[in-house]
GROMACS .gro file of N, CA and C in nm:
model
  516
    1ILE      N    1   4.108  10.277  23.650
    1ILE     CA    2   4.087  10.340  23.525
    1ILE      C    3   3.959  10.466  23.531
    2PHE      N    4   3.856  10.443  23.609
    2PHE     CA    5   3.780  10.531  23.597
    2PHE      C    6   3.793  10.621  23.721
    3ASN      N    7   3.852  10.575  23.851
    3ASN     CA    8   3.838  10.696  23.953
    3ASN      C    9   3.974  10.720  24.006
    4GLY      N   10   4.072  10.655  23.948
    4GLY     CA   11   4.228  10.676  24.025
    4GLY      C   12   4.241  10.816  24.028
    5THR      N   13   4.323  10.856  24.119
    5THR     CA   14   4.381  10.980  24.172
    5THR      C   15   4.520  11.020  24.082
    6GLY      N   16   4.586  10.916  24.030
    6GLY     CA   17   4.694  10.947  23.970
    6GLY      C   18   4.822  10.955  24.060
    7LEU      N   19   4.777  10.949  24.196
    7LEU     CA   20   4.882  10.950  24.291
    7LEU      C   21   4.898  10.796  24.343
    8GLY      N   22   4.985  10.699  24.315
    8GLY     CA   23   5.008  10.548  24.342
    8GLY      C   24   4.912  10.488  24.280
    9ALA      N   25   4.827  10.520  24.178
    9ALA     CA   26   4.743  10.454  24.110
    9ALA      C   27   4.734  10.524  23.970
   10PRO      N   28   4.658  10.437  23.903
   10PRO     CA   29   4.636  10.516  23.759
   10PRO      C   30   4.562  10.649  23.777
   11LEU      N   31   4.574  10.739  23.675
   11LEU     CA   32   4.483  10.834  23.673
   11LEU      C   33   4.367  10.820  23.596
   12GLY      N   34   4.240  10.804  23.671
   12GLY     CA   35   4.115  10.772  23.633
   12GLY      C   36   4.045  10.889  23.535
   13ILE      N   37   3.963  10.823  23.427
   13ILE     CA   38   3.908  10.909  23.371
   13ILE      C   39   3.821  11.041  23.412
   14LEU      N   40   3.744  10.988  23.546
   14LEU     CA   41   3.661  11.091  23.600
   14LEU      C   42   3.768  11.225  23.688
   15LYS      N   43   3.894  11.188  23.691
   15LYS     CA   44   4.002  11.275  23.745
   15LYS      C   45   4.073  11.350  23.655
   16SER      N   46   4.038  11.311  23.516
   16SER     CA   47   4.142  11.373  23.427
   16SER      C   48   4.102  11.521  23.394
   17PRO      N   49   4.199  11.610  23.382
   17PRO     CA   50   4.165  11.727  23.327
   17PRO      C   51   4.119  11.735  23.198
   18GLY      N   52   4.100  11.647  23.119
   18GLY     CA   53   4.019  11.642  22.983
   18GLY      C   54   3.875  11.614  23.010
   19LEU      N   55   3.847  11.568  23.095
   19LEU     CA   56   3.698  11.545  23.157
   19LEU      C   57   3.616  11.650  23.123
   20ILE      N   58   3.515  11.616  23.026
   20ILE     CA   59   3.411  11.719  23.006
   20ILE      C   60   3.273  11.690  23.040
   21THR      N   61   3.228  11.748  23.124
   21THR     CA   62   3.074  11.701  23.205
   21THR      C   63   2.962  11.786  23.129
   22VAL      N   64   2.852  11.732  23.124
   22VAL     CA   65   2.746  11.787  23.048
   22VAL      C   66   2.631  11.836  23.160
   23THR      N   67   2.594  11.950  23.169
   23THR     CA   68   2.511  11.999  23.285
   23THR      C   69   2.369  11.946  23.234
   24LYS      N   70   2.300  11.926  23.359
   24LYS     CA   71   2.158  11.883  23.353
   24LYS      C   72   2.065  11.990  23.309
   25GLU      N   73   1.922  11.933  23.263
   25GLU     CA   74   1.860  12.058  23.198
   25GLU      C   75   1.787  12.117  23.322
   26ASP      N   76   1.732  12.209  23.324
   26ASP     CA   77   1.694  12.309  23.406
   26ASP      C   78   1.560  12.233  23.476
   27THR      N   79   1.495  12.168  23.417
   27THR     CA   80   1.350  12.098  23.462
   27THR      C   81   1.391  11.952  23.504
   28GLN      N   82   1.515  11.922  23.521
   28GLN     CA   83   1.546  11.776  23.539
   28GLN      C   84   1.585  11.759  23.666
   29GLU      N   85   1.528  11.623  23.716
   29GLU     CA   86   1.570  11.594  23.845
   29GLU      C   87   1.688  11.507  23.838
   30ASN      N   88   1.686  11.405  23.917
   30ASN     CA   89   1.772  11.281  23.926
   30ASN      C   90   1.750  11.205  23.834
   31THR      N   91   1.699  11.215  23.692
   31THR     CA   92   1.679  11.123  23.595
   31THR      C   93   1.749  11.139  23.476
   32ILE      N   94   1.734  11.052  23.371
   32ILE     CA   95   1.822  11.072  23.257
   32ILE      C   96   1.697  11.122  23.129
   33VAL      N   97   1.741  11.240  23.085
   33VAL     CA   98   1.654  11.257  22.964
   33VAL      C   99   1.729  11.265  22.831
   34PHE      N  100   1.678  11.251  22.717
   34PHE     CA  101   1.750  11.262  22.588
   34PHE      C  102   1.835  11.333  22.566
   35GLU      N  103   1.807  11.456  22.596
   35GLU     CA  104   1.902  11.587  22.578
   35GLU      C  105   2.055  11.582  22.644
   36ASN      N  106   2.029  11.503  22.774
   36ASN     CA  107   2.152  11.472  22.802
   36ASN      C  108   2.254  11.395  22.736
   37ILE      N  109   2.198  11.273  22.689
   37ILE     CA  110   2.275  11.206  22.578
   37ILE      C  111   2.298  11.271  22.457
   38VAL      N  112   2.222  11.349  22.397
   38VAL     CA  113   2.276  11.433  22.293
   38VAL      C  114   2.376  11.505  22.295
   39LYS      N  115   2.366  11.579  22.433
   39LYS     CA  116   2.486  11.692  22.477
   39LYS      C  117   2.617  11.600  22.482
   40MET      N  118   2.604  11.470  22.542
   40MET     CA  119   2.744  11.419  22.564
   40MET      C  120   2.799  11.378  22.426
   41TRP      N  121   2.707  11.317  22.345
   41TRP     CA  122   2.765  11.250  22.199
   41TRP      C  123   2.820  11.371  22.121
   42ALA      N  124   2.751  11.489  22.141
   42ALA     CA  125   2.797  11.620  22.059
   42ALA      C  126   2.946  11.665  22.119
   43ARG      N  127   2.970  11.632  22.229
   43ARG     CA  128   3.085  11.690  22.301
   43ARG      C  129   3.217  11.583  22.280
   44LEU      N  130   3.181  11.458  22.219
   44LEU     CA  131   3.289  11.343  22.196
   44LEU      C  132   3.340  11.407  22.071
   45ALA      N  133   3.472  11.366  22.086
   45ALA     CA  134   3.547  11.407  21.976
   45ALA      C  135   3.536  11.302  21.841
   46PRO      N  136   3.527  11.392  21.720
   46PRO     CA  137   3.442  11.310  21.624
   46PRO      C  138   3.533  11.187  21.561
   47ALA      N  139   3.654  11.179  21.597
   47ALA     CA  140   3.744  11.048  21.566
   47ALA      C  141   3.735  10.944  21.666
   48CYS      N  142   3.644  10.957  21.783
   48CYS     CA  143   3.633  10.868  21.885
   48CYS      C  144   3.491  10.804  21.854
   49LYS      N  145   3.414  10.845  21.779
   49LYS     CA  146   3.258  10.824  21.786
   49LYS      C  147   3.225  10.662  21.731
   50THR      N  148   3.348  10.645  21.633
   50THR     CA  149   3.319  10.471  21.586
   50THR      C  150   3.367  10.378  21.716
   51ARG      N  151   3.459  10.426  21.796
   51ARG     CA  152   3.495  10.334  21.919
   51ARG      C  153   3.452  10.353  22.047
   52ALA      N  154   3.390  10.462  22.067
   52ALA     CA  155   3.304  10.506  22.192
   52ALA      C  156   3.220  10.398  22.247
   53VAL      N  157   3.229  10.380  22.407
   53VAL     CA  158   3.141  10.297  22.477
   53VAL      C  159   3.079  10.367  22.582
   54TRP      N  160   2.949  10.326  22.581
   54TRP     CA  161   2.876  10.394  22.713
   54TRP      C  162   2.895  10.323  22.825
   55PHE      N  163   2.959  10.375  22.948
   55PHE     CA  164   2.958  10.301  23.091
   55PHE      C  165   2.865  10.359  23.180
   56VAL      N  166   2.777  10.285  23.242
   56VAL     CA  167   2.677  10.341  23.328
   56VAL      C  168   2.670  10.265  23.475
   57ASN      N  169   2.649  10.366  23.584
   57ASN     CA  170   2.578  10.289  23.696
   57ASN      C  171   2.455  10.219  23.661
   58GLY      N  172   2.460  10.121  23.756
   58GLY     CA  173   2.331  10.036  23.734
   58GLY      C  174   2.198  10.089  23.765
   59GLU      N  175   2.201  10.210  23.842
   59GLU     CA  176   2.077  10.272  23.877
   59GLU      C  177   2.050  10.365  23.743
   60ALA      N  178   2.171  10.410  23.648
   60ALA     CA  179   2.146  10.485  23.526
   60ALA      C  180   2.085  10.383  23.429
   61GLU      N  181   2.128  10.260  23.445
   61GLU     CA  182   2.061  10.165  23.352
   61GLU      C  183   1.920  10.172  23.337
   62ALA      N  184   1.890  10.140  23.477
   62ALA     CA  185   1.736  10.125  23.489
   62ALA      C  186   1.643  10.250  23.448
   63GLN      N  187   1.704  10.397  23.444
   63GLN     CA  188   1.658  10.499  23.410
   63GLN      C  189   1.662  10.497  23.205
   64LEU      N  190   1.769  10.453  23.164
   64LEU     CA  191   1.803  10.415  23.048
   64LEU      C  192   1.685  10.347  22.932
   65THR      N  193   1.634  10.248  23.037
   65THR     CA  194   1.508  10.179  22.954
   65THR      C  195   1.396  10.248  22.961
   66LYS      N  196   1.371  10.347  23.019
   66LYS     CA  197   1.261  10.432  22.973
   66LYS      C  198   1.283  10.573  22.919
   67LEU      N  199   1.404  10.588  22.864
   67LEU     CA  200   1.460  10.685  22.770
   67LEU      C  201   1.384  10.684  22.599
   68VAL      N  202   1.315  10.787  22.597
   68VAL     CA  203   1.269  10.798  22.446
   68VAL      C  204   1.304  10.919  22.405
   69ASN      N  205   1.313  10.941  22.270
   69ASN     CA  206   1.354  11.039  22.185
   69ASN      C  207   1.190  11.096  22.120
   70SER      N  208   1.153  11.185  22.139
   70SER     CA  209   1.022  11.237  22.127
   70SER      C  210   1.042  11.332  22.016
   71VAL      N  211   0.959  11.298  21.896
   71VAL     CA  212   0.969  11.377  21.763
   71VAL      C  213   0.832  11.397  21.732
   72GLY      N  214   0.781  11.526  21.751
   72GLY     CA  215   0.631  11.536  21.714
   72GLY      C  216   0.562  11.451  21.827
   73ILE      N  217   0.453  11.377  21.761
   73ILE     CA  218   0.378  11.315  21.829
   73ILE      C  219   0.409  11.169  21.860
   74THR      N  220   0.525  11.144  21.778
   74THR     CA  221   0.587  11.009  21.795
   74THR      C  222   0.718  10.988  21.907
   75ALA      N  223   0.697  10.898  21.974
   75ALA     CA  224   0.816  10.851  22.065
   75ALA      C  225   0.910  10.746  22.017
   76VAL      N  226   1.021  10.725  22.015
   76VAL     CA  227   1.119  10.629  21.964
   76VAL      C  228   1.207  10.602  22.085
   77ASN      N  229   1.216  10.449  22.114
   77ASN     CA  230   1.315  10.431  22.217
   77ASN      C  231   1.452  10.466  22.170
   78ALA      N  232   1.551  10.522  22.269
   78ALA     CA  233   1.655  10.564  22.254
   78ALA      C  234   1.755  10.440  22.290
   79TYR      N  235   1.721  10.374  22.374
   79TYR     CA  236   1.801  10.272  22.460
   79TYR      C  237   1.739  10.143  22.389
   80LEU      N  238   1.830  10.081  22.286
   80LEU     CA  239   1.783   9.972  22.207
   80LEU      C  240   1.846   9.839  22.220
   81PRO      N  241   1.756   9.736  22.234
   81PRO     CA  242   1.797   9.572  22.283
   81PRO      C  243   1.893   9.560  22.173
   82SER      N  244   2.002   9.458  22.248
   82SER     CA  245   2.104   9.410  22.195
   82SER      C  246   2.062   9.296  22.049
   83GLY      N  247   2.167   9.271  21.969
   83GLY     CA  248   2.127   9.175  21.876
   83GLY      C  249   2.153   9.032  21.916
   84ASP      N  250   2.234   8.934  21.828
   84ASP     CA  251   2.275   8.822  21.885
   84ASP      C  252   2.427   8.838  21.891
   85ALA      N  253   2.502   8.737  21.904
   85ALA     CA  254   2.659   8.764  21.902
   85ALA      C  255   2.720   8.834  21.784
   86THR      N  256   2.681   8.818  21.670
   86THR     CA  257   2.728   8.853  21.535
   86THR      C  258   2.690   9.000  21.509
   87VAL      N  259   2.619   9.062  21.623
   87VAL     CA  260   2.542   9.171  21.557
   87VAL      C  261   2.610   9.287  21.710
   88THR      N  262   2.547   9.283  21.794
   88THR     CA  263   2.568   9.333  21.913
   88THR      C  264   2.554   9.257  22.037
   89PRO      N  265   2.654   9.249  22.122
   89PRO     CA  266   2.581   9.172  22.243
   89PRO      C  267   2.552   9.256  22.384
   90TYR      N  268   2.574   9.401  22.325
   90TYR     CA  269   2.529   9.491  22.454
   90TYR      C  270   2.395   9.545  22.369
   91LEU      N  271   2.331   9.617  22.497
   91LEU     CA  272   2.213   9.712  22.452
   91LEU      C  273   2.295   9.826  22.391
   92THR      N  274   2.241   9.938  22.315
   92THR     CA  275   2.288  10.038  22.254
   92THR      C  276   2.212  10.148  22.304
   93LEU      N  277   2.334  10.274  22.289
   93LEU     CA  278   2.249  10.396  22.260
   93LEU      C  279   2.351  10.499  22.192
   94MET      N  280   2.266  10.548  22.095
   94MET     CA  281   2.348  10.629  21.981
   94MET      C  282   2.424  10.523  21.896
   95GLY      N  283   2.376  10.405  21.899
   95GLY     CA  284   2.478  10.334  21.817
   95GLY      C  285   2.607  10.252  21.875
   96ARG      N  286   2.614  10.298  21.992
   96ARG     CA  287   2.729  10.225  22.065
   96ARG      C  288   2.665  10.139  22.207
   97PRO      N  289   2.791  10.053  22.224
   97PRO     CA  290   2.730   9.984  22.319
   97PRO      C  291   2.713  10.040  22.464
   98VAL      N  292   2.657   9.981  22.566
   98VAL     CA  293   2.619  10.040  22.703
   98VAL      C  294   2.649   9.931  22.797
   99ILE      N  295   2.767   9.948  22.865
   99ILE     CA  296   2.806   9.856  22.956
   99ILE      C  297   2.809   9.911  23.088
  100PRO      N  298   2.703   9.820  23.184
  100PRO     CA  299   2.676   9.853  23.343
  100PRO      C  300   2.828   9.837  23.420
  101CYS      N  301   2.832   9.937  23.497
  101CYS     CA  302   2.968   9.948  23.556
  101CYS      C  303   2.953   9.980  23.695
  102GLU      N  304   2.974   9.879  23.801
  102GLU     CA  305   2.963   9.904  23.953
  102GLU      C  306   3.064  10.025  23.992
  103GLN      N  307   3.169  10.052  23.948
  103GLN     CA  308   3.264  10.153  23.970
  103GLN      C  309   3.225  10.299  23.955
  104LEU      N  310   3.133  10.308  23.894
  104LEU     CA  311   3.071  10.471  23.839
  104LEU      C  312   2.991  10.515  23.966
  105PRO      N  313   3.006  10.655  23.995
  105PRO     CA  314   2.896  10.704  24.068
  105PRO      C  315   2.745  10.694  24.090
  106VAL      N  316   2.672  10.674  24.163
  106VAL     CA  317   2.529  10.693  24.170
  106VAL      C  318   2.451  10.777  24.086
  107LEU      N  319   2.336  10.764  24.054
  107LEU     CA  320   2.291  10.837  23.956
  107LEU      C  321   2.263  10.983  24.029
  108GLY      N  322   2.287  11.084  23.918
  108GLY     CA  323   2.265  11.224  23.982
  108GLY      C  324   2.404  11.277  24.027
  109ASN      N  325   2.519  11.221  24.027
  109ASN     CA  326   2.656  11.254  24.030
  109ASN      C  327   2.733  11.249  23.911
  110VAL      N  328   2.836  11.323  23.891
  110VAL     CA  329   2.941  11.330  23.797
  110VAL      C  330   2.970  11.178  23.757
  111GLY      N  331   2.972  11.179  23.634
  111GLY     CA  332   3.044  11.026  23.619
  111GLY      C  333   2.920  10.908  23.612
  112ASP      N  334   2.811  10.933  23.634
  112ASP     CA  335   2.721  10.822  23.661
  112ASP      C  336   2.671  10.769  23.505
  113ILE      N  337   2.714  10.858  23.387
  113ILE     CA  338   2.724  10.781  23.264
  113ILE      C  339   2.831  10.853  23.198
  114LEU      N  340   2.920  10.734  23.148
  114LEU     CA  341   3.042  10.788  23.094
  114LEU      C  342   3.042  10.746  22.959
  115LEU      N  343   3.078  10.840  22.875
  115LEU     CA  344   3.105  10.795  22.738
  115LEU      C  345   3.256  10.803  22.698
  116ALA      N  346   3.291  10.699  22.648
  116ALA     CA  347   3.452  10.720  22.660
  116ALA      C  348   3.520  10.621  22.536
  117ASP      N  349   3.602  10.659  22.478
  117ASP     CA  350   3.683  10.579  22.375
  117ASP      C  351   3.795  10.508  22.448
  118MET      N  352   3.789  10.402  22.484
  118MET     CA  353   3.932  10.326  22.563
  118MET      C  354   4.031  10.330  22.533
  119SER      N  355   4.040  10.324  22.380
  119SER     CA  356   4.156  10.334  22.289
  119SER      C  357   4.266  10.455  22.326
  120ASP      N  358   4.197  10.565  22.388
  120ASP     CA  359   4.259  10.662  22.418
  120ASP      C  360   4.296  10.689  22.566
  121TYR      N  361   4.279  10.555  22.642
  121TYR     CA  362   4.357  10.553  22.758
  121TYR      C  363   4.487  10.454  22.716
  122ILE      N  364   4.574  10.505  22.787
  122ILE     CA  365   4.727  10.473  22.799
  122ILE      C  366   4.767  10.388  22.923
  123GLY      N  367   4.773  10.253  22.901
  123GLY     CA  368   4.835  10.192  23.027
  123GLY      C  369   4.934  10.102  23.014
  124ILE      N  370   5.018  10.091  23.085
  124ILE     CA  371   5.115  10.033  23.116
  124ILE      C  372   5.168   9.938  23.248
  125ASP      N  373   5.187   9.801  23.214
  125ASP     CA  374   5.235   9.744  23.307
  125ASP      C  375   5.354   9.678  23.303
  126LYS      N  376   5.410   9.633  23.457
  126LYS     CA  377   5.576   9.627  23.458
  126LYS      C  378   5.593   9.482  23.478
  127SER      N  379   5.638   9.403  23.385
  127SER     CA  380   5.673   9.251  23.416
  127SER      C  381   5.578   9.171  23.423
  128GLY      N  382   5.445   9.192  23.446
  128GLY     CA  383   5.354   9.087  23.445
  128GLY      C  384   5.335   9.061  23.586
  129ILE      N  385   5.273   8.947  23.626
  129ILE     CA  386   5.248   8.917  23.763
  129ILE      C  387   5.374   8.860  23.832
  130GLU      N  388   5.399   8.895  23.931
  130GLU     CA  389   5.493   8.870  24.029
  130GLU      C  390   5.430   8.782  24.163
  131ASN      N  391   5.480   8.674  24.188
  131ASN     CA  392   5.439   8.563  24.292
  131ASN      C  393   5.524   8.529  24.394
  132ASP      N  394   5.504   8.509  24.504
  132ASP     CA  395   5.604   8.467  24.626
  132ASP      C  396   5.498   8.356  24.709
  133VAL      N  397   5.578   8.253  24.756
  133VAL     CA  398   5.526   8.166  24.848
  133VAL      C  399   5.597   8.175  24.984
  134SER      N  400   5.535   8.153  25.117
  134SER     CA  401   5.587   8.149  25.222
  134SER      C  402   5.525   8.024  25.276
  135VAL      N  403   5.629   7.920  25.337
  135VAL     CA  404   5.569   7.818  25.401
  135VAL      C  405   5.584   7.841  25.577
  136HIS      N  406   5.678   7.952  25.605
  136HIS     CA  407   5.676   7.977  25.735
  136HIS      C  408   5.570   8.071  25.825
  137VAL      N  409   5.499   8.104  25.772
  137VAL     CA  410   5.394   8.207  25.846
  137VAL      C  411   5.318   8.139  25.921
  138ARG      N  412   5.241   8.013  25.880
  138ARG     CA  413   5.179   7.928  25.990
  138ARG      C  414   5.210   7.798  25.984
  139PHE      N  415   5.342   7.754  25.993
  139PHE     CA  416   5.404   7.657  25.978
  139PHE      C  417   5.375   7.539  26.086
  140LEU      N  418   5.330   7.557  26.156
  140LEU     CA  419   5.273   7.511  26.270
  140LEU      C  420   5.134   7.415  26.217
  141PHE      N  421   5.073   7.480  26.145
  141PHE     CA  422   4.928   7.445  26.104
  141PHE      C  423   4.925   7.393  25.941
  142ASP      N  424   5.045   7.358  25.892
  142ASP     CA  425   5.084   7.333  25.753
  142ASP      C  426   4.999   7.428  25.658
  143GLU      N  427   5.033   7.551  25.691
  143GLU     CA  428   4.983   7.649  25.598
  143GLU      C  429   5.074   7.696  25.504
  144GLN      N  430   5.030   7.741  25.392
  144GLN     CA  431   5.139   7.834  25.284
  144GLN      C  432   5.064   7.947  25.268
  145VAL      N  433   5.141   8.050  25.253
  145VAL     CA  434   5.056   8.203  25.212
  145VAL      C  435   5.129   8.214  25.062
  146LEU      N  436   5.056   8.290  24.990
  146LEU     CA  437   5.053   8.316  24.856
  146LEU      C  438   5.062   8.462  24.822
  147LYS      N  439   5.145   8.522  24.770
  147LYS     CA  440   5.145   8.664  24.756
  147LYS      C  441   5.152   8.683  24.580
  148PHE      N  442   5.074   8.783  24.550
  148PHE     CA  443   5.078   8.809  24.393
  148PHE      C  444   5.068   8.944  24.389
  149ARG      N  445   5.156   9.026  24.293
  149ARG     CA  446   5.179   9.168  24.289
  149ARG      C  447   5.170   9.188  24.141
  150TYR      N  448   5.092   9.289  24.106
  150TYR     CA  449   5.074   9.309  23.968
  150TYR      C  450   5.093   9.473  23.962
  151ARG      N  451   5.189   9.540  23.888
  151ARG     CA  452   5.210   9.679  23.879
  151ARG      C  453   5.144   9.732  23.751
  152PHE      N  454   5.071   9.818  23.753
  152PHE     CA  455   5.007   9.912  23.624
  152PHE      C  456   5.012  10.033  23.661
  153ASN      N  457   5.027  10.111  23.551
  153ASN     CA  458   4.983  10.257  23.578
  153ASN      C  459   4.914  10.317  23.439
  154GLY      N  460   4.847  10.416  23.431
  154GLY     CA  461   4.776  10.482  23.336
  154GLY      C  462   4.728  10.584  23.321
  155ALA      N  463   4.697  10.663  23.231
  155ALA     CA  464   4.624  10.790  23.227
  155ALA      C  465   4.547  10.817  23.073
  156PRO      N  466   4.466  10.883  23.090
  156PRO     CA  467   4.391  10.941  22.965
  156PRO      C  468   4.483  10.994  22.873
  157TYR      N  469   4.496  10.956  22.729
  157TYR     CA  470   4.584  11.038  22.628
  157TYR      C  471   4.550  11.176  22.611
  158THR      N  472   4.411  11.227  22.645
  158THR     CA  473   4.390  11.358  22.624
  158THR      C  474   4.378  11.410  22.770
  159SER      N  475   4.477  11.517  22.774
  159SER     CA  476   4.508  11.594  22.897
  159SER      C  477   4.410  11.720  22.909
  160ALA      N  478   4.346  11.737  22.813
  160ALA     CA  479   4.252  11.879  22.802
  160ALA      C  480   4.160  11.883  22.712
  161PRO      N  481   4.067  11.938  22.729
  161PRO     CA  482   3.950  11.964  22.599
  161PRO      C  483   4.023  12.002  22.504
  162VAL      N  484   3.972  11.967  22.369
  162VAL     CA  485   4.030  12.055  22.258
  162VAL      C  486   3.930  12.132  22.178
  163LEU      N  487   3.958  12.220  22.126
  163LEU     CA  488   3.870  12.312  22.034
  163LEU      C  489   3.887  12.276  21.914
  164PRO      N  490   3.783  12.230  21.830
  164PRO     CA  491   3.785  12.178  21.715
  164PRO      C  492   3.832  12.311  21.614
  165LYS      N  493   3.882  12.267  21.509
  165LYS     CA  494   3.915  12.391  21.396
  165LYS      C  495   3.778  12.475  21.356
  166ASN      N  496   3.679  12.399  21.326
  166ASN     CA  497   3.535  12.450  21.311
  166ASN      C  498   3.450  12.414  21.406
  167GLY      N  499   3.473  12.451  21.522
  167GLY     CA  500   3.347  12.429  21.613
  167GLY      C  501   3.362  12.531  21.712
  168ALA      N  502   3.242  12.540  21.814
  168ALA     CA  503   3.241  12.645  21.906
  168ALA      C  504   3.245  12.585  22.026
  169ASP      N  505   3.231  12.459  22.055
  169ASP     CA  506   3.238  12.390  22.184
  169ASP      C  507   3.366  12.295  22.185
  170THR      N  508   3.407  12.284  22.314
  170THR     CA  509   3.542  12.181  22.326
  170THR      C  510   3.505  12.033  22.299
  171VAL      N  511   3.574  11.958  22.253
  171VAL     CA  512   3.545  11.800  22.266
  171VAL      C  513   3.645  11.750  22.345
  172SER      N  514   3.637  11.619  22.385
  172SER     CA  515   3.708  11.545  22.448
  172SER      C  516   3.692  11.422  22.412
   0.00000   0.00000   0.00000
């Protein structure tokens, strides 16, 4: 769902033609700055903002703990702790959950932080899980072989960035 090429596998979000990437700041190295987060949030389609989730590589999560929004001489943490199970079980960024994900690229590469509304990912499965058993493979050792097969395909609903009616930048 994140990295698939669409050839014999689902089309991943990071390979989608609807993907918008945000460039890093001129003075930025391989760290995350608050301006990156603000730019990503601005390029998310308004209808998706109430359902979007941040997926981050583990290295990015370590950087997020140091992230602050500086306003004058005041610095406010941007990466907020979770509440209990009735509030938010995940840490949050811009009010949305942050979920660490090992399938994303390492820090400094496109996709190390992903802001996505997963309700806009269309998935389809075919007939559930199929299974087979063979007692013949290692008959002499009284062993059986189990085989499970699950067929799934999917793609992001948005196939290209969209220019809002009253906007200067595309959103996705």
